[in-house]
Structures are given as C-alpha cells and as structure tokens.
C-alpha cells in the first residue's frame, strides 16, 4: 500500500477547508492516520514474526547467542528466539572432507603439499584425503577463528612426521595401512589437545608415487622383481606341498618296515632265549647226555657241507674224501665214485 505525497495531501486538505467554510475539520483526518498506524503495526508484526523463529535441519546444529552468551541447540525442527536480542548461527554436522596434495576438482598435484622425504632420503609424492565433522558447534564457532585451517595444518604436520619415519618401499607398497593408522592416531591426539570442536573421521592415502618418471620406472621394476619373487616362493611352496605327502608316506613305510623287523628280531631272540633256557634245564638234569646230543646235532648240521682232506703217512699224497656221500639219502653212484677215489699208498 503506497503513501500520498505532501502536495496531494495539502490539496485534499484545502478542498476540505473550502467545503467547510475555510475551517479545518480535524476529525476528517482521523481515518487516514488510523490506516497508516494499522499498516505500520502489521509490518512490525511480520518483521517480529520473521525474526522470532528459526529452523534446524536434520544434519545441522545451531548456536543460540543471547547477549553474547552462546548455547548449543542440537534438536532439529522449528525453534523460537527473542527478536533482535537473540541471534542464531548454524553449523553443518555432516561428514565433510578436503584433500592434501592435489586439487579435488582438477585432480592436479599440489607439489608444496604432496612432495615429502622418506626415512631413506627418497623424495615421494603422496596425496591424502581427510574426512571430518563438527562435533561441538559452540567450540567450532568460538574456540578458533578457523578450525578447518587448524585441522589441515595439524594433518600436514602429522603426515610429514610419519612419512619421514618410513622407507620409500613401505610408503609405495606394503606399509600404507600402517601409515594411515599412525597418522590418524597422531591427529586425534593433537585435536584432543586443541579442543576446537572439530573431529577427524578418517584419513586415507589416495596415491603415492615417485616425483620423476625415471624414478617411477625404477620403482616399477623393483615391484616387478618383488612380484617375481613372490611367484617363485609360491611355486616352491606348491612343490613342497606336493612332495611332502609322498616323502612322508615313504618315511612311514620305512618306519613300519623297521618296526616289523624289530618285532621279528625280538620274537626270534625271545624264542632263542626260551630254547636256550629249555636246553639249560635239560643240561642241569643230565649234563653228559645233553652235551653229546648237542654235539651230534651240531655235527649233523655241519658235516654235510664239509670235505675232508686225508693226508697219507708219507706226506706225498692227499686224497679228498666226500663225507656227504655217507650222510642222509645220498645216491649210490656218488658213494661208489667216492669209494673208488679213496686210495691209500
């Protein structure tokens, strides 16, 4: 609704005075004054209403400032405040992140952040991504003028400290998980000391590589050699696993054969001992008869395999006499030939 200018208002006023005989009738001005007052009240009401409520979204927290005193408001939804006395500042509590060593939008390397030196004095480019969230909105707004910059500076300091304590091979290959965990623990410890209302969620190594092409090729060759070594070890382990069962089976067979031979010899020795004990008992009873019987048994066993040489009294002639022809069931022809060969001079 627009307001009238001063000239228009004066013209209307002069017209009323002319109609009333040159006298101004003040009650005729009351409707316009009342209308202006109503409009002003309505405008003031809307201004007050707009400044007395605020909304907090699901992933937000707010800080309600009353005459310089800050208070956290964590519940989402519609809230009320005193207009012009209380102020509200909102903080995003979702997980956010920033990069170190490269530009997220262009993926270009930032050498001042990524170039580092390892414990074995090698240069290397390492890129990180840091994830964080605001844990305390009041401290995030008032404990530091720029908590995000503090977090980034702490992260860079911890990264360079940890990378400088590891050799380049660990940074490029096998030590990434351990390096990330060490850096994360160090950042958490320093953030706890600062207490600025910001929390580290995670930090990860995005990429790590030597700064020059020649060095990169050399590291690739080293990595290829390591993979070849792993392949050779795997093949050797495979061959060992294939041969071990066969060797174990052969060893078991040898052990079992030895055990069987051992048992056989023990049994044979036990039998011989028993036989000796039995003979000894008979010997005690009849020593003479037992000795003769043992002698005859020994001769019966030995003589069939012997040939006796008989020498003549003069010593000039020797004759071989086959004793086996007189033992057992020797054939007659053998006996005859043996008898014919017996000559005494």
C-alpha positions as a Markdown table, in Angstrom:
| # | Residue | x | y | z |
|---|---|---|---|---|
| 1 | Unk | 0.0 | 0.0 | 0.0 |
| 2 | Unk | 1.5 | 3.3 | -1.1 |
| 3 | Unk | 1.6 | 6.6 | 0.8 |
| 4 | Unk | 0.5 | 10.0 | -0.5 |
| 5 | Unk | 2.9 | 12.8 | -1.3 |
| 6 | Unk | 2.9 | 16.1 | 0.6 |
| 7 | Unk | 1.4 | 18.1 | -2.3 |
| 8 | Unk | -1.5 | 15.7 | -2.7 |
| 9 | Unk | -2.2 | 15.8 | 1.0 |
| 10 | Unk | -2.2 | 19.6 | 1.0 |
| 11 | Unk | -4.6 | 19.7 | -1.9 |
| 12 | Unk | -7.0 | 17.4 | -0.3 |
| 13 | Unk | -6.8 | 19.4 | 2.9 |
| 14 | Unk | -7.6 | 22.7 | 1.1 |
| 15 | Unk | -10.6 | 21.1 | -0.5 |
| 16 | Unk | -12.0 | 20.0 | 2.8 |
| 17 | Unk | -11.4 | 23.5 | 4.2 |
| 18 | Unk | -13.2 | 25.1 | 1.3 |
| 19 | Unk | -16.2 | 22.8 | 1.8 |
| 20 | Unk | -16.3 | 23.7 | 5.5 |
| 21 | Unk | -16.2 | 27.4 | 5.0 |
| 22 | Unk | -12.5 | 27.8 | 5.3 |
| 23 | Unk | -12.2 | 25.9 | 8.6 |
| 24 | Unk | -10.2 | 22.8 | 9.0 |
| 25 | Unk | -12.2 | 19.9 | 10.4 |
| 26 | Unk | -9.7 | 17.7 | 12.3 |
| 27 | Unk | -12.0 | 14.7 | 12.8 |
| 28 | Unk | -11.9 | 14.2 | 9.0 |
| 29 | Unk | -8.2 | 13.4 | 9.1 |
| 30 | Unk | -8.6 | 10.5 | 11.6 |
| 31 | Unk | -9.3 | 7.8 | 9.1 |
| 32 | Unk | -6.0 | 8.3 | 7.2 |
| 33 | Unk | -4.0 | 8.4 | 10.4 |
| 34 | Unk | -5.6 | 5.2 | 11.7 |
| 35 | Unk | -4.9 | 3.5 | 8.4 |
| 36 | Unk | -1.3 | 4.4 | 8.5 |
| 37 | Unk | -1.0 | 3.2 | 12.1 |
| 38 | Unk | -2.6 | -0.2 | 11.2 |
| 39 | Unk | -0.2 | -0.7 | 8.3 |
| 40 | Unk | 2.8 | 0.1 | 10.5 |
| 41 | Unk | 1.6 | -2.3 | 13.1 |
| 42 | Unk | 1.1 | -5.1 | 10.5 |
| 43 | Unk | 4.6 | -4.5 | 9.1 |
| 44 | Unk | 6.1 | -4.6 | 12.5 |
| 45 | Unk | 4.3 | -7.8 | 13.4 |
| 46 | Unk | 5.6 | -9.5 | 10.3 |
| 47 | Unk | 9.1 | -8.3 | 11.0 |
| 48 | Unk | 8.9 | -9.6 | 14.6 |
| 49 | Unk | 7.3 | -12.9 | 13.5 |
| 50 | Unk | 10.0 | -13.5 | 10.9 |
| 51 | Unk | 12.8 | -12.8 | 13.4 |
| 52 | Unk | 11.3 | -14.9 | 16.3 |
| 53 | Unk | 11.6 | -18.4 | 14.7 |
| 54 | Unk | 14.3 | -20.4 | 13.1 |
| 55 | Unk | 14.5 | -24.0 | 11.7 |
| 56 | Unk | 17.2 | -26.6 | 12.3 |
| 57 | Unk | 17.6 | -29.3 | 9.6 |
| 58 | Unk | 18.3 | -32.9 | 10.3 |
| 59 | Unk | 22.1 | -32.6 | 9.6 |
| 60 | Unk | 22.5 | -29.3 | 11.3 |
| 61 | Unk | 23.1 | -27.9 | 14.8 |
| 62 | Unk | 22.7 | -24.3 | 15.9 |
| 63 | Unk | 24.2 | -21.9 | 18.3 |
| 64 | Unk | 21.8 | -19.5 | 20.1 |
| 65 | Unk | 23.5 | -16.3 | 21.1 |
| 66 | Unk | 21.8 | -14.3 | 23.9 |
| 67 | Unk | 23.6 | -11.0 | 24.7 |
| 68 | Unk | 26.9 | -12.6 | 23.8 |
| 69 | Unk | 26.3 | -15.9 | 25.6 |
| 70 | Unk | 26.4 | -18.9 | 23.3 |
| 71 | Unk | 24.2 | -22.0 | 23.8 |
| 72 | Unk | 24.1 | -25.1 | 21.6 |
| 73 | Unk | 20.7 | -26.2 | 20.1 |
| 74 | Unk | 21.0 | -29.8 | 18.8 |
| 75 | Unk | 17.4 | -30.9 | 18.2 |
| 76 | Unk | 16.1 | -30.5 | 14.7 |
| 77 | Unk | 12.8 | -28.7 | 13.8 |
| 78 | Unk | 11.3 | -25.3 | 14.4 |
| 79 | Unk | 12.5 | -23.2 | 17.3 |
| 80 | Unk | 11.7 | -19.7 | 18.8 |
| 81 | Unk | 14.0 | -16.8 | 19.8 |
| 82 | Unk | 13.7 | -13.3 | 21.0 |
| 83 | Unk | 13.9 | -11.0 | 18.0 |
| 84 | Unk | 16.9 | -8.5 | 17.9 |
| 85 | Unk | 18.1 | -9.9 | 21.2 |
| 86 | Unk | 19.0 | -13.5 | 20.3 |
| 87 | Unk | 20.9 | -14.5 | 17.2 |
| 88 | Unk | 21.3 | -17.9 | 15.6 |
| 89 | Unk | 24.3 | -19.4 | 13.8 |
| 90 | Unk | 24.0 | -22.8 | 12.2 |
| 91 | Unk | 26.7 | -25.5 | 11.8 |
| 92 | Unk | 26.7 | -28.3 | 9.3 |
| 93 | Unk | 27.4 | -31.6 | 11.2 |
| 94 | Unk | 27.6 | -33.9 | 8.1 |
| 95 | Unk | 30.9 | -35.6 | 7.3 |
| 96 | Unk | 32.9 | -33.3 | 5.0 |
| 97 | Unk | 36.4 | -33.6 | 3.6 |
| 98 | Unk | 39.3 | -31.9 | 1.9 |
| 99 | Unk | 42.3 | -33.0 | 0.0 |
| 100 | Unk | 46.0 | -32.7 | 0.8 |
| 101 | Unk | 48.5 | -32.8 | -2.1 |
| 102 | Unk | 46.1 | -32.5 | -5.0 |
| 103 | Unk | 43.1 | -30.4 | -6.3 |
| 104 | Unk | 39.8 | -32.3 | -6.0 |
| 105 | Unk | 38.2 | -30.5 | -8.9 |
| 106 | Unk | 41.1 | -30.7 | -11.4 |
| 107 | Unk | 43.0 | -33.6 | -9.9 |
| 108 | Unk | 46.2 | -31.7 | -10.4 |
| 109 | Unk | 49.1 | -32.3 | -8.0 |
| 110 | Unk | 50.0 | -29.5 | -5.5 |
| 111 | Unk | 53.7 | -30.0 | -5.1 |
| 112 | Unk | 54.0 | -27.9 | -1.9 |
| 113 | Unk | 51.7 | -30.3 | -0.1 |
| 114 | Unk | 52.4 | -33.6 | -1.7 |
| 115 | Unk | 56.3 | -33.7 | -2.0 |
| 116 | Unk | 57.8 | -35.4 | 1.0 |
| 117 | Unk | 61.1 | -37.1 | 2.0 |
| 118 | Unk | 61.2 | -40.6 | 3.5 |
| 119 | Unk | 63.5 | -42.1 | 6.2 |
| 120 | Unk | 65.9 | -43.5 | 3.5 |
| 121 | Unk | 66.2 | -40.0 | 1.9 |
| 122 | Unk | 64.0 | -40.6 | -1.1 |
| 123 | Unk | 61.5 | -38.0 | -2.4 |
| 124 | Unk | 58.0 | -39.1 | -3.0 |
| 125 | Unk | 54.6 | -37.5 | -3.9 |
| 126 | Unk | 51.8 | -38.6 | -1.5 |
| 127 | Unk | 48.1 | -37.5 | -1.7 |
| 128 | Unk | 45.7 | -37.7 | 1.2 |
| 129 | Unk | 42.0 | -37.1 | 1.7 |
| 130 | Unk | 40.8 | -36.0 | 5.2 |
| 131 | Unk | 37.2 | -36.6 | 6.4 |
| 132 | Unk | 35.9 | -34.6 | 9.3 |
| 133 | Unk | 32.8 | -33.4 | 11.1 |
| 134 | Unk | 31.9 | -30.7 | 13.6 |
| 135 | Unk | 31.3 | -32.3 | 17.0 |
| 136 | Unk | 30.7 | -29.2 | 19.1 |
| 137 | Unk | 29.1 | -26.2 | 17.3 |
| 138 | Unk | 29.9 | -23.7 | 20.1 |
| 139 | Unk | 33.6 | -24.6 | 20.1 |
| 140 | Unk | 33.6 | -24.8 | 16.4 |
| 141 | Unk | 32.4 | -21.2 | 16.2 |
| 142 | Unk | 34.3 | -19.6 | 19.1 |
| 143 | Unk | 37.2 | -21.8 | 20.2 |
| 144 | Unk | 39.1 | -20.9 | 17.0 |
| 145 | Unk | 38.6 | -18.4 | 14.2 |
| 146 | Unk | 39.2 | -21.1 | 11.6 |
| 147 | Unk | 39.0 | -24.7 | 12.9 |
| 148 | Unk | 39.3 | -26.2 | 9.4 |
| 149 | Unk | 42.6 | -24.5 | 8.9 |
| 150 | Unk | 43.8 | -25.8 | 12.2 |
| 151 | Unk | 42.8 | -29.3 | 11.2 |
| 152 | Unk | 44.6 | -29.0 | 7.9 |
| 153 | Unk | 47.8 | -27.7 | 9.5 |
| 154 | Unk | 47.8 | -30.5 | 12.1 |
| 155 | Unk | 47.2 | -33.1 | 9.4 |
| 156 | Unk | 50.1 | -31.8 | 7.2 |
| 157 | Unk | 52.4 | -31.8 | 10.2 |
| 158 | Unk | 51.5 | -35.3 | 11.2 |
| 159 | Unk | 51.7 | -36.6 | 7.6 |
| 160 | Unk | 55.2 | -35.3 | 7.1 |
| 161 | Unk | 56.3 | -36.6 | 10.5 |
| 162 | Unk | 55.1 | -40.1 | 9.8 |
| 163 | Unk | 56.1 | -40.3 | 6.2 |
| 164 | Unk | 59.6 | -39.2 | 7.3 |
| 165 | Unk | 59.9 | -42.2 | 9.6 |
| 166 | Unk | 59.1 | -44.9 | 6.9 |
| 167 | Unk | 61.3 | -46.1 | 4.0 |
| 168 | Unk | 60.0 | -45.4 | 0.5 |
| 169 | Unk | 59.1 | -49.0 | -0.2 |
| 170 | Unk | 56.7 | -49.1 | 2.7 |
| 171 | Unk | 55.0 | -45.8 | 1.5 |
| 172 | Unk | 54.6 | -47.1 | -2.0 |
| 173 | Unk | 53.5 | -50.7 | -1.3 |
| 174 | Unk | 53.0 | -52.6 | 1.9 |
| 175 | Unk | 53.0 | -50.0 | 4.6 |
| 176 | Unk | 50.1 | -47.8 | 3.6 |
| 177 | Unk | 47.6 | -49.2 | 6.1 |
| 178 | Unk | 50.0 | -48.9 | 9.0 |
| 179 | Unk | 51.0 | -45.3 | 7.9 |
| 180 | Unk | 47.3 | -44.3 | 7.7 |
| 181 | Unk | 46.6 | -45.6 | 11.2 |
| 182 | Unk | 49.7 | -43.9 | 12.7 |
| 183 | Unk | 48.8 | -40.6 | 11.1 |
| 184 | Unk | 45.2 | -40.9 | 12.3 |
| 185 | Unk | 46.1 | -41.6 | 15.9 |
| 186 | Unk | 48.6 | -38.7 | 15.9 |
| 187 | Unk | 46.0 | -36.2 | 14.5 |
| 188 | Unk | 43.3 | -37.4 | 17.0 |
| 189 | Unk | 45.8 | -36.8 | 19.9 |
| 190 | Unk | 46.6 | -33.3 | 18.8 |
| 191 | Unk | 43.0 | -32.4 | 18.1 |
| 192 | Unk | 42.0 | -33.5 | 21.6 |
| 193 | Unk | 44.7 | -31.2 | 23.0 |
| 194 | Unk | 43.4 | -28.2 | 20.9 |
| 195 | Unk | 39.7 | -28.9 | 21.7 |
| 196 | Unk | 38.2 | -26.8 | 18.9 |
| 197 | Unk | 35.0 | -28.7 | 18.3 |
| 198 | Unk | 36.1 | -30.5 | 15.1 |
| 199 | Unk | 36.5 | -34.2 | 14.9 |
| 200 | Unk | 38.6 | -36.4 | 12.5 |
| 201 | Unk | 36.6 | -39.2 | 10.9 |
| 202 | Unk | 39.2 | -40.7 | 8.7 |
| 203 | Unk | 42.3 | -40.0 | 6.6 |
| 204 | Unk | 43.3 | -42.1 | 3.6 |
| 205 | Unk | 46.2 | -42.3 | 1.2 |
| 206 | Unk | 44.8 | -41.6 | -2.3 |
| 207 | Unk | 48.0 | -42.1 | -4.2 |
| 208 | Unk | 51.8 | -42.4 | -3.7 |
| 209 | Unk | 54.4 | -42.3 | -6.4 |
| 210 | Unk | 58.0 | -41.1 | -7.1 |
| 211 | Unk | 58.2 | -37.5 | -8.3 |
| 212 | Unk | 60.0 | -38.2 | -11.6 |
| 213 | Unk | 59.4 | -40.6 | -14.5 |
| 214 | Unk | 62.8 | -42.3 | -14.2 |
| 215 | Unk | 62.4 | -43.0 | -10.5 |
| 216 | Unk | 58.9 | -44.2 | -11.1 |
| 217 | Unk | 60.1 | -46.7 | -13.7 |
| 218 | Unk | 62.8 | -47.9 | -11.3 |
| 219 | Unk | 60.3 | -48.5 | -8.6 |
| 220 | Unk | 58.1 | -50.3 | -11.1 |
| 221 | Unk | 61.0 | -52.6 | -11.9 |
| 222 | Unk | 61.6 | -53.2 | -8.2 |
| 223 | Unk | 57.9 | -54.0 | -7.8 |
| 224 | Unk | 58.0 | -56.4 | -10.7 |
| 225 | Unk | 61.0 | -58.1 | -9.2 |
| 226 | Unk | 59.2 | -58.4 | -5.9 |
| 227 | Unk | 56.2 | -60.0 | -7.7 |
| 228 | Unk | 58.6 | -62.4 | -9.4 |
| 229 | Unk | 60.0 | -63.3 | -6.0 |
| 230 | Unk | 56.5 | -63.9 | -4.6 |
| 231 | Unk | 55.7 | -66.1 | -7.6 |
| 232 | Unk | 58.9 | -68.2 | -7.2 |
| 233 | Unk | 58.1 | -68.6 | -3.5 |
| 234 | Unk | 54.6 | -69.7 | -4.2 |
| 235 | Unk | 55.8 | -72.2 | -6.8 |
| 236 | Unk | 58.4 | -73.5 | -4.3 |
| 237 | Unk | 55.7 | -73.9 | -1.6 |
| 238 | Unk | 53.4 | -75.6 | -4.1 |
| 239 | Unk | 56.2 | -78.1 | -5.0 |
| 240 | Unk | 56.9 | -78.6 | -1.3 |
| 241 | Unk | 53.3 | -79.3 | -0.6 |
| 242 | Unk | 53.2 | -81.8 | -3.4 |
| 243 | Unk | 56.4 | -83.7 | -2.4 |
| 244 | Unk | 55.8 | -83.7 | 1.4 |
| 245 | Unk | 53.0 | -86.2 | 1.4 |
| 246 | Unk | 55.0 | -88.6 | -0.8 |
| 247 | Unk | 58.1 | -88.3 | 1.3 |
| 248 | Unk | 56.0 | -88.7 | 4.4 |
| 249 | Unk | 54.5 | -91.9 | 3.0 |
| 250 | Unk | 57.9 | -93.3 | 2.2 |
| 251 | Unk | 59.1 | -92.4 | 5.6 |
| 252 | Unk | 56.1 | -94.0 | 7.2 |
| 253 | Unk | 56.8 | -97.2 | 5.1 |
| 254 | Unk | 60.4 | -97.3 | 6.2 |
| 255 | Unk | 59.5 | -96.8 | 9.9 |
| 256 | Unk | 56.8 | -99.5 | 9.7 |
| 257 | Unk | 59.3 | -101.9 | 8.0 |
| 258 | Unk | 61.9 | -101.2 | 10.7 |
| 259 | Unk | 59.3 | -101.7 | 13.4 |
| 260 | Unk | 58.3 | -105.0 | 11.8 |
| 261 | Unk | 61.9 | -106.1 | 11.5 |
| 262 | Unk | 62.4 | -105.1 | 15.1 |
| 263 | Unk | 59.4 | -107.1 | 16.3 |
| 264 | Unk | 60.6 | -110.1 | 14.2 |
| 265 | Unk | 64.1 | -110.0 | 15.7 |
| 266 | Unk | 62.7 | -109.5 | 19.2 |
| 267 | Unk | 60.5 | -112.5 | 18.7 |
| 268 | Unk | 63.4 | -114.6 | 17.3 |
| 269 | Unk | 65.6 | -113.6 | 20.2 |
| 270 | Unk | 62.9 | -114.4 | 22.6 |
| 271 | Unk | 62.5 | -117.8 | 21.1 |
| 272 | Unk | 66.2 | -118.5 | 21.2 |
| 273 | Unk | 66.3 | -117.5 | 24.8 |
| 274 | Unk | 63.4 | -119.8 | 25.6 |
| 275 | Unk | 65.1 | -122.6 | 23.7 |
| 276 | Unk | 68.4 | -122.0 | 25.5 |
| 277 | Unk | 66.6 | -122.0 | 28.8 |
| 278 | Unk | 65.0 | -125.3 | 28.0 |
| 279 | Unk | 68.3 | -126.8 | 26.9 |
| 280 | Unk | 69.9 | -125.4 | 30.0 |
| 281 | Unk | 67.3 | -127.1 | 32.2 |
| 282 | Unk | 67.9 | -130.4 | 30.5 |
| 283 | Unk | 71.7 | -129.9 | 30.8 |
| 284 | Unk | 71.3 | -129.4 | 34.5 |
| 285 | Unk | 69.4 | -132.7 | 34.8 |
| 286 | Unk | 71.8 | -134.8 | 32.5 |
| 287 | Unk | 74.9 | -132.9 | 31.6 |
| 288 | Unk | 76.7 | -135.7 | 29.8 |
| 289 | Unk | 73.8 | -136.8 | 27.7 |
| 290 | Unk | 72.9 | -133.2 | 26.9 |
| 291 | Unk | 76.5 | -132.4 | 25.7 |
| 292 | Unk | 76.6 | -135.5 | 23.5 |
| 293 | Unk | 73.2 | -134.7 | 22.0 |
| 294 | Unk | 74.2 | -131.1 | 21.3 |
| 295 | Unk | 77.5 | -132.3 | 19.7 |
| 296 | Unk | 75.7 | -134.8 | 17.5 |
| 297 | Unk | 73.2 | -132.1 | 16.5 |
| 298 | Unk | 76.0 | -129.7 | 15.6 |
| 299 | Unk | 77.9 | -132.3 | 13.6 |
| 300 | Unk | 74.7 | -133.3 | 11.8 |
| 301 | Unk | 74.3 | -129.7 | 10.8 |
| 302 | Unk | 77.9 | -129.0 | 9.8 |
| 303 | Unk | 79.3 | -132.2 | 8.3 |
| 304 | Unk | 77.0 | -132.4 | 5.1 |
| 305 | Unk | 78.7 | -129.2 | 3.9 |
| 306 | Unk | 82.3 | -130.3 | 4.7 |
| 307 | Unk | 85.0 | -132.0 | 2.6 |
| 308 | Unk | 87.9 | -133.6 | 4.5 |
| 309 | Unk | 91.4 | -133.9 | 3.1 |
| 310 | Unk | 93.2 | -137.0 | 4.2 |
| 311 | Unk | 97.0 | -137.0 | 4.1 |
| 312 | Unk | 99.0 | -140.2 | 3.6 |
| 313 | Unk | 101.5 | -141.2 | 6.3 |
| 314 | Unk | 104.4 | -140.4 | 4.0 |
| 315 | Unk | 103.1 | -137.0 | 3.2 |
| 316 | Unk | 103.4 | -137.3 | -0.5 |
| 317 | Unk | 99.8 | -137.9 | -1.5 |
| 318 | Unk | 96.5 | -136.3 | -0.5 |
| 319 | Unk | 93.0 | -137.6 | -1.2 |
| 320 | Unk | 89.7 | -135.7 | -1.0 |
| 321 | Unk | 87.1 | -137.8 | 0.8 |
| 322 | Unk | 83.5 | -136.6 | 0.3 |
| 323 | Unk | 81.7 | -137.1 | 3.6 |
| 324 | Unk | 78.3 | -136.0 | 2.2 |
| 325 | Unk | 78.1 | -139.4 | 0.5 |
| 326 | Unk | 77.7 | -141.1 | 3.8 |
| 327 | Unk | 75.1 | -138.8 | 5.2 |
| 328 | Unk | 71.4 | -138.9 | 4.7 |
| 329 | Unk | 70.0 | -140.2 | 1.4 |
| 330 | Unk | 73.0 | -139.8 | -0.9 |
| 331 | Unk | 72.8 | -141.7 | -4.2 |
| 332 | Unk | 74.7 | -144.9 | -4.7 |
| 333 | Unk | 76.6 | -143.6 | -7.7 |
| 334 | Unk | 78.1 | -140.8 | -5.6 |
| 335 | Unk | 79.1 | -143.3 | -3.0 |
| 336 | Unk | 80.7 | -145.6 | -5.5 |
| 337 | Unk | 82.7 | -142.8 | -7.1 |
| 338 | Unk | 83.7 | -141.6 | -3.7 |
| 339 | Unk | 84.9 | -145.1 | -2.7 |
| 340 | Unk | 86.9 | -145.5 | -5.9 |
| 341 | Unk | 88.6 | -142.3 | -5.3 |
| 342 | Unk | 89.9 | -143.5 | -1.9 |
| 343 | Unk | 93.5 | -144.7 | -2.3 |
| 344 | Unk | 96.0 | -145.3 | 0.4 |
| 345 | Unk | 99.6 | -145.6 | -0.6 |
